[in-house]
C-alpha positions as protocol buffer text, in pm:
chain_id: "A"
residue {
  index: 1
  type: MET
  ca { x: 17668 y: 4627 z: -11041 }
}
residue {
  index: 2
  type: ALA
  ca { x: 17892 y: 4756 z: -10831 }
}
residue {
  index: 3
  type: ASP
  ca { x: 17865 y: 5149 z: -10660 }
}
residue {
  index: 4
  type: THR
  ca { x: 18248 y: 5299 z: -10839 }
}
residue {
  index: 5
  type: GLU
  ca { x: 18132 y: 5179 z: -11211 }
}
residue {
  index: 6
  type: ARG
  ca { x: 17993 y: 5416 z: -11380 }
}
residue {
  index: 7
  type: PRO
  ca { x: 17700 y: 5309 z: -11640 }
}
residue {
  index: 8
  type: GLN
  ca { x: 17724 y: 5282 z: -11940 }
}
residue {
  index: 9
  type: ILE
  ca { x: 17529 y: 5525 z: -12241 }
}
residue {
  index: 10
  type: TYR
  ca { x: 17253 y: 5427 z: -12394 }
}
residue {
  index: 11
  type: LEU
  ca { x: 17122 y: 5646 z: -12697 }
}
residue {
  index: 12
  type: ILE
  ca { x: 16747 y: 5614 z: -12849 }
}
residue {
  index: 13
  type: THR
  ca { x: 16743 y: 5735 z: -13168 }
}
residue {
  index: 14
  type: PRO
  ca { x: 16420 y: 6009 z: -13241 }
}
residue {
  index: 15
  type: PRO
  ca { x: 16092 y: 5818 z: -13353 }
}
residue {
  index: 16
  type: SER
  ca { x: 16128 y: 6007 z: -13722 }
}
residue {
  index: 17
  type: PHE
  ca { x: 16429 y: 6233 z: -13828 }
}
residue {
  index: 18
  type: ASP
  ca { x: 16552 y: 6225 z: -14207 }
}
residue {
  index: 19
  type: PRO
  ca { x: 16862 y: 5969 z: -14290 }
}
residue {
  index: 20
  type: ALA
  ca { x: 16995 y: 6239 z: -14505 }
}
residue {
  index: 21
  type: ILE
  ca { x: 17053 y: 6467 z: -14145 }
}
residue {
  index: 22
  type: PHE
  ca { x: 17032 y: 6249 z: -13850 }
}
residue {
  index: 23
  type: PRO
  ca { x: 17324 y: 6058 z: -13879 }
}
residue {
  index: 24
  type: ALA
  ca { x: 17596 y: 6353 z: -13920 }
}
residue {
  index: 25
  type: GLN
  ca { x: 17423 y: 6438 z: -13593 }
}
residue {
  index: 26
  type: LEU
  ca { x: 17514 y: 6082 z: -13468 }
}
residue {
  index: 27
  type: ASP
  ca { x: 17823 y: 6089 z: -13514 }
}
residue {
  index: 28
  type: ARG
  ca { x: 17942 y: 6407 z: -13352 }
}
residue {
  index: 29
  type: VAL
  ca { x: 17812 y: 6236 z: -13014 }
}
residue {
  index: 30
  type: LEU
  ca { x: 17985 y: 5952 z: -13094 }
}
residue {
  index: 31
  type: ALA
  ca { x: 18297 y: 6161 z: -13138 }
}
residue {
  index: 32
  type: ALA
  ca { x: 18283 y: 6276 z: -12841 }
}
residue {
  index: 33
  type: HIS
  ca { x: 18189 y: 6086 z: -12618 }
}
residue {
  index: 34
  type: GLU
  ca { x: 18175 y: 5652 z: -12531 }
}
residue {
  index: 35
  type: VAL
  ca { x: 17827 y: 5485 z: -12623 }
}
residue {
  index: 36
  type: ALA
  ca { x: 17777 y: 5176 z: -12527 }
}
residue {
  index: 37
  type: CYS
  ca { x: 17475 y: 5084 z: -12775 }
}
residue {
  index: 38
  type: ILE
  ca { x: 17254 y: 5275 z: -12995 }
}
residue {
  index: 39
  type: ARG
  ca { x: 16849 y: 5130 z: -13020 }
}
residue {
  index: 40
  type: LEU
  ca { x: 16726 y: 5319 z: -13416 }
}
residue {
  index: 41
  type: ALA
  ca { x: 16405 y: 5370 z: -13291 }
}
residue {
  index: 42
  type: LEU
  ca { x: 16111 y: 5447 z: -13589 }
}
residue {
  index: 43
  type: ALA
  ca { x: 15793 y: 5509 z: -13516 }
}
residue {
  index: 44
  type: THR
  ca { x: 15713 y: 5420 z: -13926 }
}
residue {
  index: 45
  type: LYS
  ca { x: 15560 y: 5114 z: -14004 }
}
residue {
  index: 46
  type: ASP
  ca { x: 15738 y: 5212 z: -14330 }
}
residue {
  index: 47
  type: GLU
  ca { x: 16006 y: 4937 z: -14392 }
}
residue {
  index: 48
  type: ASP
  ca { x: 16191 y: 5116 z: -14683 }
}
residue {
  index: 49
  type: ALA
  ca { x: 16138 y: 5408 z: -14382 }
}
residue {
  index: 50
  type: GLN
  ca { x: 16319 y: 5137 z: -14112 }
}
residue {
  index: 51
  type: GLY
  ca { x: 16578 y: 4977 z: -14355 }
}
residue {
  index: 52
  type: ARG
  ca { x: 16683 y: 5342 z: -14491 }
}
residue {
  index: 53
  type: ALA
  ca { x: 16668 y: 5466 z: -14101 }
}
residue {
  index: 54
  type: ALA
  ca { x: 16891 y: 5155 z: -14034 }
}
residue {
  index: 55
  type: ASP
  ca { x: 17203 y: 5132 z: -14343 }
}
residue {
  index: 56
  type: ALA
  ca { x: 17219 y: 5511 z: -14245 }
}
residue {
  index: 57
  type: CYS
  ca { x: 17298 y: 5428 z: -13841 }
}
residue {
  index: 58
  type: ARG
  ca { x: 17468 y: 5113 z: -13877 }
}
residue {
  index: 59
  type: GLU
  ca { x: 17783 y: 5270 z: -14106 }
}
residue {
  index: 60
  type: VAL
  ca { x: 17784 y: 5518 z: -13832 }
}
residue {
  index: 61
  type: ALA
  ca { x: 17796 y: 5376 z: -13539 }
}
residue {
  index: 62
  type: HIS
  ca { x: 17994 y: 5031 z: -13671 }
}
residue {
  index: 63
  type: ARG
  ca { x: 18218 y: 5325 z: -13679 }
}
residue {
  index: 64
  type: HIS
  ca { x: 18305 y: 5477 z: -13382 }
}
residue {
  index: 65
  type: ASP
  ca { x: 18207 y: 5070 z: -13273 }
}
residue {
  index: 66
  type: VAL
  ca { x: 17948 y: 5134 z: -13109 }
}
residue {
  index: 67
  type: ALA
  ca { x: 17677 y: 4787 z: -13202 }
}
residue {
  index: 68
  type: LEU
  ca { x: 17310 y: 4866 z: -13317 }
}
residue {
  index: 69
  type: VAL
  ca { x: 17007 y: 4722 z: -13235 }
}
residue {
  index: 70
  type: ILE
  ca { x: 16671 y: 4787 z: -13329 }
}
residue {
  index: 71
  type: GLU
  ca { x: 16357 y: 4826 z: -13146 }
}
residue {
  index: 72
  type: ASN
  ca { x: 16059 y: 4494 z: -13226 }
}
residue {
  index: 73
  type: HIS
  ca { x: 16170 y: 4450 z: -13546 }
}
residue {
  index: 74
  type: ILE
  ca { x: 16365 y: 4102 z: -13585 }
}
residue {
  index: 75
  type: LYS
  ca { x: 16321 y: 4070 z: -13946 }
}
residue {
  index: 76
  type: LEU
  ca { x: 16489 y: 4369 z: -13998 }
}
residue {
  index: 77
  type: VAL
  ca { x: 16821 y: 4245 z: -13851 }
}
residue {
  index: 78
  type: ASP
  ca { x: 17023 y: 4060 z: -14106 }
}
residue {
  index: 79
  type: ARG
  ca { x: 16870 y: 4150 z: -14371 }
}
residue {
  index: 80
  type: HIS
  ca { x: 17085 y: 4530 z: -14277 }
}
residue {
  index: 81
  type: GLY
  ca { x: 17400 y: 4425 z: -14098 }
}
residue {
  index: 82
  type: LEU
  ca { x: 17266 y: 4430 z: -13721 }
}
residue {
  index: 83
  type: ASP
  ca { x: 17430 y: 4356 z: -13410 }
}
residue {
  index: 84
  type: GLY
  ca { x: 17021 y: 4277 z: -13233 }
}
residue {
  index: 85
  type: VAL
  ca { x: 16732 y: 4359 z: -13146 }
}
residue {
  index: 86
  type: HIS
  ca { x: 16488 y: 4586 z: -12887 }
}
residue {
  index: 87
  type: LEU
  ca { x: 16185 y: 4385 z: -12734 }
}
residue {
  index: 88
  type: THR
  ca { x: 15890 y: 4632 z: -12606 }
}
residue {
  index: 89
  type: ASP
  ca { x: 15709 y: 4308 z: -12461 }
}
residue {
  index: 90
  type: GLY
  ca { x: 15817 y: 4202 z: -12189 }
}
residue {
  index: 91
  type: ALA
  ca { x: 15905 y: 3817 z: -12205 }
}
residue {
  index: 92
  type: ARG
  ca { x: 15619 y: 3739 z: -12416 }
}
residue {
  index: 93
  type: THR
  ca { x: 15973 y: 3759 z: -12765 }
}
residue {
  index: 94
  type: VAL
  ca { x: 16245 y: 3641 z: -12605 }
}
residue {
  index: 95
  type: ARG
  ca { x: 16271 y: 3331 z: -12722 }
}
residue {
  index: 96
  type: TYR
  ca { x: 16145 y: 3404 z: -13074 }
}
residue {
  index: 97
  type: ALA
  ca { x: 16418 y: 3613 z: -13144 }
}
residue {
  index: 98
  type: ARG
  ca { x: 16712 y: 3460 z: -12979 }
}
residue {
  index: 99
  type: LYS
  ca { x: 16578 y: 3113 z: -13179 }
}
residue {
  index: 100
  type: GLU
  ca { x: 16601 y: 3420 z: -13534 }
}
residue {
  index: 101
  type: LEU
  ca { x: 16895 y: 3610 z: -13449 }
}
residue {
  index: 102
  type: GLY
  ca { x: 17169 y: 3335 z: -13272 }
}
residue {
  index: 103
  type: GLN
  ca { x: 17337 y: 3372 z: -12957 }
}
residue {
  index: 104
  type: ASP
  ca { x: 17534 y: 3625 z: -13085 }
}
residue {
  index: 105
  type: ALA
  ca { x: 17317 y: 3837 z: -13124 }
}
residue {
  index: 106
  type: ILE
  ca { x: 17203 y: 4129 z: -12849 }
}
residue {
  index: 107
  type: VAL
  ca { x: 16872 y: 4086 z: -12767 }
}
residue {
  index: 108
  type: GLY
  ca { x: 16728 y: 4319 z: -12471 }
}
residue {
  index: 109
  type: ALA
  ca { x: 16359 y: 4318 z: -12338 }
}
residue {
  index: 110
  type: TRP
  ca { x: 16185 y: 4669 z: -12228 }
}
residue {
  index: 111
  type: CYS
  ca { x: 15981 y: 4560 z: -11882 }
}
residue {
  index: 112
  type: GLY
  ca { x: 15791 y: 4858 z: -11792 }
}
residue {
  index: 113
  type: ALA
  ca { x: 15867 y: 4884 z: -11393 }
}
residue {
  index: 114
  type: SER
  ca { x: 15729 y: 4535 z: -11362 }
}
residue {
  index: 115
  type: ARG
  ca { x: 15985 y: 4208 z: -11153 }
}
residue {
  index: 116
  type: HIS
  ca { x: 15819 y: 3970 z: -11303 }
}
residue {
  index: 117
  type: ASP
  ca { x: 15796 y: 4001 z: -11685 }
}
residue {
  index: 118
  type: GLY
  ca { x: 16218 y: 4146 z: -11611 }
}
residue {
  index: 119
  type: MET
  ca { x: 16318 y: 3802 z: -11448 }
}
residue {
  index: 120
  type: ASN
  ca { x: 16083 y: 3630 z: -11734 }
}
residue {
  index: 121
  type: ALA
  ca { x: 16238 y: 3802 z: -12033 }
}
residue {
  index: 122
  type: GLY
  ca { x: 16626 y: 3735 z: -11792 }
}
residue {
  index: 123
  type: GLU
  ca { x: 16543 y: 3325 z: -11775 }
}
residue {
  index: 124
  type: ALA
  ca { x: 16459 y: 3377 z: -12132 }
}
residue {
  index: 125
  type: GLY
  ca { x: 16766 y: 3452 z: -12218 }
}
residue {
  index: 126
  type: ALA
  ca { x: 16710 y: 3861 z: -12267 }
}
residue {
  index: 127
  type: ASP
  ca { x: 17144 y: 4034 z: -12249 }
}
residue {
  index: 128
  type: TYR
  ca { x: 16939 y: 4352 z: -12043 }
}
residue {
  index: 129
  type: VAL
  ca { x: 16632 y: 4429 z: -11988 }
}
residue {
  index: 130
  type: CYS
  ca { x: 16493 y: 4837 z: -11889 }
}
residue {
  index: 131
  type: PHE
  ca { x: 16285 y: 4976 z: -11691 }
}
residue {
  index: 132
  type: GLY
  ca { x: 16117 y: 5299 z: -11653 }
}
residue {
  index: 133
  type: PRO
  ca { x: 15951 y: 5520 z: -11709 }
}
residue {
  index: 134
  type: VAL
  ca { x: 16221 y: 5646 z: -11455 }
}
residue {
  index: 135
  type: GLY
  ca { x: 16114 y: 6005 z: -11447 }
}
residue {
  index: 136
  type: GLU
  ca { x: 15763 y: 6110 z: -11421 }
}
residue {
  index: 137
  type: THR
  ca { x: 15511 y: 6119 z: -11691 }
}
residue {
  index: 138
  type: ALA
  ca { x: 15098 y: 6181 z: -11888 }
}
residue {
  index: 139
  type: LEU
  ca { x: 15218 y: 5875 z: -12057 }
}
residue {
  index: 140
  type: GLY
  ca { x: 15079 y: 5583 z: -12159 }
}
residue {
  index: 141
  type: ALA
  ca { x: 15002 y: 5391 z: -11775 }
}
residue {
  index: 142
  type: GLY
  ca { x: 15213 y: 5700 z: -11582 }
}
residue {
  index: 143
  type: GLU
  ca { x: 15350 y: 5433 z: -11312 }
}
residue {
  index: 144
  type: LEU
  ca { x: 15668 y: 5418 z: -11242 }
}
residue {
  index: 145
  type: ALA
  ca { x: 16014 y: 5238 z: -11179 }
}
residue {
  index: 146
  type: PRO
  ca { x: 16118 y: 5362 z: -10868 }
}
residue {
  index: 147
  type: ARG
  ca { x: 16445 y: 5315 z: -10782 }
}
residue {
  index: 148
  type: ASP
  ca { x: 16419 y: 5022 z: -10548 }
}
residue {
  index: 149
  type: LEU
  ca { x: 16313 y: 4790 z: -10828 }
}
residue {
  index: 150
  type: PHE
  ca { x: 16686 y: 4909 z: -10938 }
}
residue {
  index: 151
  type: ALA
  ca { x: 16902 y: 4805 z: -10662 }
}
residue {
  index: 152
  type: TRP
  ca { x: 16683 y: 4480 z: -10552 }
}
residue {
  index: 153
  type: TRP
  ca { x: 16820 y: 4380 z: -10934 }
}
residue {
  index: 154
  type: SER
  ca { x: 17158 y: 4480 z: -10908 }
}
residue {
  index: 155
  type: GLU
  ca { x: 17199 y: 4323 z: -10599 }
}
residue {
  index: 156
  type: VAL
  ca { x: 17048 y: 3979 z: -10696 }
}
residue {
  index: 157
  type: ILE
  ca { x: 17019 y: 3943 z: -11058 }
}
residue {
  index: 158
  type: GLU
  ca { x: 17334 y: 3887 z: -11267 }
}
residue {
  index: 159
  type: VAL
  ca { x: 17099 y: 3995 z: -11615 }
}
residue {
  index: 160
  type: PRO
  ca { x: 17302 y: 4414 z: -11715 }
}
residue {
  index: 161
  type: VAL
  ca { x: 16943 y: 4695 z: -11606 }
}
residue {
  index: 162
  type: VAL
  ca { x: 16916 y: 4976 z: -11810 }
}
residue {
  index: 163
  type: ALA
  ca { x: 16667 y: 5300 z: -11709 }
}
residue {
  index: 164
  type: GLU
  ca { x: 16473 y: 5448 z: -11966 }
}
residue {
  index: 165
  type: GLY
  ca { x: 16230 y: 5772 z: -11960 }
}
residue {
  index: 166
  type: ASN
  ca { x: 16203 y: 6101 z: -11815 }
}
residue {
  index: 167
  type: LEU
  ca { x: 16615 y: 6141 z: -11723 }
}
residue {
  index: 168
  type: THR
  ca { x: 16727 y: 6394 z: -11575 }
}
residue {
  index: 169
  type: GLU
  ca { x: 17045 y: 6520 z: -11393 }
}
residue {
  index: 170
  type: ASP
  ca { x: 16904 y: 6476 z: -11100 }
}
residue {
  index: 171
  type: LEU
  ca { x: 16756 y: 6161 z: -11175 }
}
residue {
  index: 172
  type: ILE
  ca { x: 17118 y: 6049 z: -11367 }
}
residue {
  index: 173
  type: ARG
  ca { x: 17269 y: 6113 z: -11002 }
}
residue {
  index: 174
  type: GLU
  ca { x: 17003 y: 5873 z: -10814 }
}
residue {
  index: 175
  type: PHE
  ca { x: 17036 y: 5631 z: -11044 }
}
residue {
  index: 176
  type: THR
  ca { x: 17378 y: 5576 z: -11102 }
}
residue {
  index: 177
  type: PRO
  ca { x: 17448 y: 5362 z: -10795 }
}
residue {
  index: 178
  type: VAL
  ca { x: 17176 y: 5087 z: -10889 }
}
residue {
  index: 179
  type: THR
  ca { x: 17202 y: 5104 z: -11319 }
}
residue {
  index: 180
  type: ASP
  ca { x: 17428 y: 4894 z: -11515 }
}
residue {
  index: 181
  type: PHE
  ca { x: 17306 y: 5190 z: -11815 }
}
residue {
  index: 182
  type: PHE
  ca { x: 17147 y: 5490 z: -11924 }
}
residue {
  index: 183
  type: ALA
  ca { x: 16884 y: 5521 z: -12204 }
}
residue {
  index: 184
  type: LEU
  ca { x: 16850 y: 5833 z: -12345 }
}
residue {
  index: 185
  type: GLY
  ca { x: 16692 y: 5916 z: -12657 }
}
residue {
  index: 186
  type: GLU
  ca { x: 16453 y: 6258 z: -12712 }
}
residue {
  index: 187
  type: GLU
  ca { x: 16674 y: 6408 z: -12283 }
}
residue {
  index: 188
  type: ILE
  ca { x: 16941 y: 6533 z: -12628 }
}
residue {
  index: 189
  type: TRP
  ca { x: 16858 y: 6486 z: -12973 }
}
residue {
  index: 190
  type: ARG
  ca { x: 16544 y: 6768 z: -12843 }
}
residue {
  index: 191
  type: GLU
  ca { x: 16836 y: 7044 z: -12746 }
}
residue {
  index: 192
  type: ASP
  ca { x: 17028 y: 7226 z: -12978 }
}
residue {
  index: 193
  type: ASP
  ca { x: 17368 y: 7042 z: -12883 }
}
residue {
  index: 194
  type: PRO
  ca { x: 17297 y: 6698 z: -12793 }
}
residue {
  index: 195
  type: THR
  ca { x: 17610 y: 6667 z: -12753 }
}
residue {
  index: 196
  type: ALA
  ca { x: 17678 y: 6918 z: -12513 }
}
residue {
  index: 197
  type: ALA
  ca { x: 17351 y: 6783 z: -12369 }
}
residue {
  index: 198
  type: LEU
  ca { x: 17490 y: 6449 z: -12318 }
}
residue {
  index: 199
  type: GLY
  ca { x: 17792 y: 6604 z: -12170 }
}
residue {
  index: 200
  type: ARG
  ca { x: 17583 y: 6778 z: -11877 }
}
residue {
  index: 201
  type: MET
  ca { x: 17445 y: 6314 z: -11818 }
}
residue {
  index: 202
  type: ILE
  ca { x: 17723 y: 6254 z: -11804 }
}
residue {
  index: 203
  type: ALA
  ca { x: 17879 y: 6422 z: -11572 }
}
residue {
  index: 204
  type: ALA
  ca { x: 17574 y: 6466 z: -11378 }
}
residue {
  index: 205
  type: MET
  ca { x: 17682 y: 6019 z: -11277 }
}
residue {
  index: 206
  type: GLY
  ca { x: 17984 y: 6181 z: -11091 }
}
């Protein structure tokens, strides 16, 4: 990605939300800011809950002409009229997802801080690769995806790259020249005014 191009915004839903309340909040954010894609990323394993959330978010997303993908649940994509799937196991399920969903579906892959996994996912047919976390965390292994990984990827690989995980305005300024997308979730939803919080993040891109 050229330095003069500004990254796009990729929203991640909260891990749990009330489908009677959250869609209105999402609608306000989409009305105020340009968003390229939304990921439904619920923690629940309840199929009905996933389906209700998918239907509620799809209605809002598509009204704003924004793609909606779901985390991992390949079988729910067609059932709920979604645009694709985001896989959290690197390259392992990419070929299967592509076969199941077809060439028009979005298939994305989370690859942690592994260049190798990212390259394998791209070769397997992923439409984008996510690296992260970018910001400090005590969760998981705590390994960060460094700026150098994004810089190398942006110069060498054509598959779009997404920076994700504990982003701050300072990190957004730092990573803007080397990423195609910023994935933002709890960074904005935990704020009293998510629309304003996203505005600050976008402004940090310069």
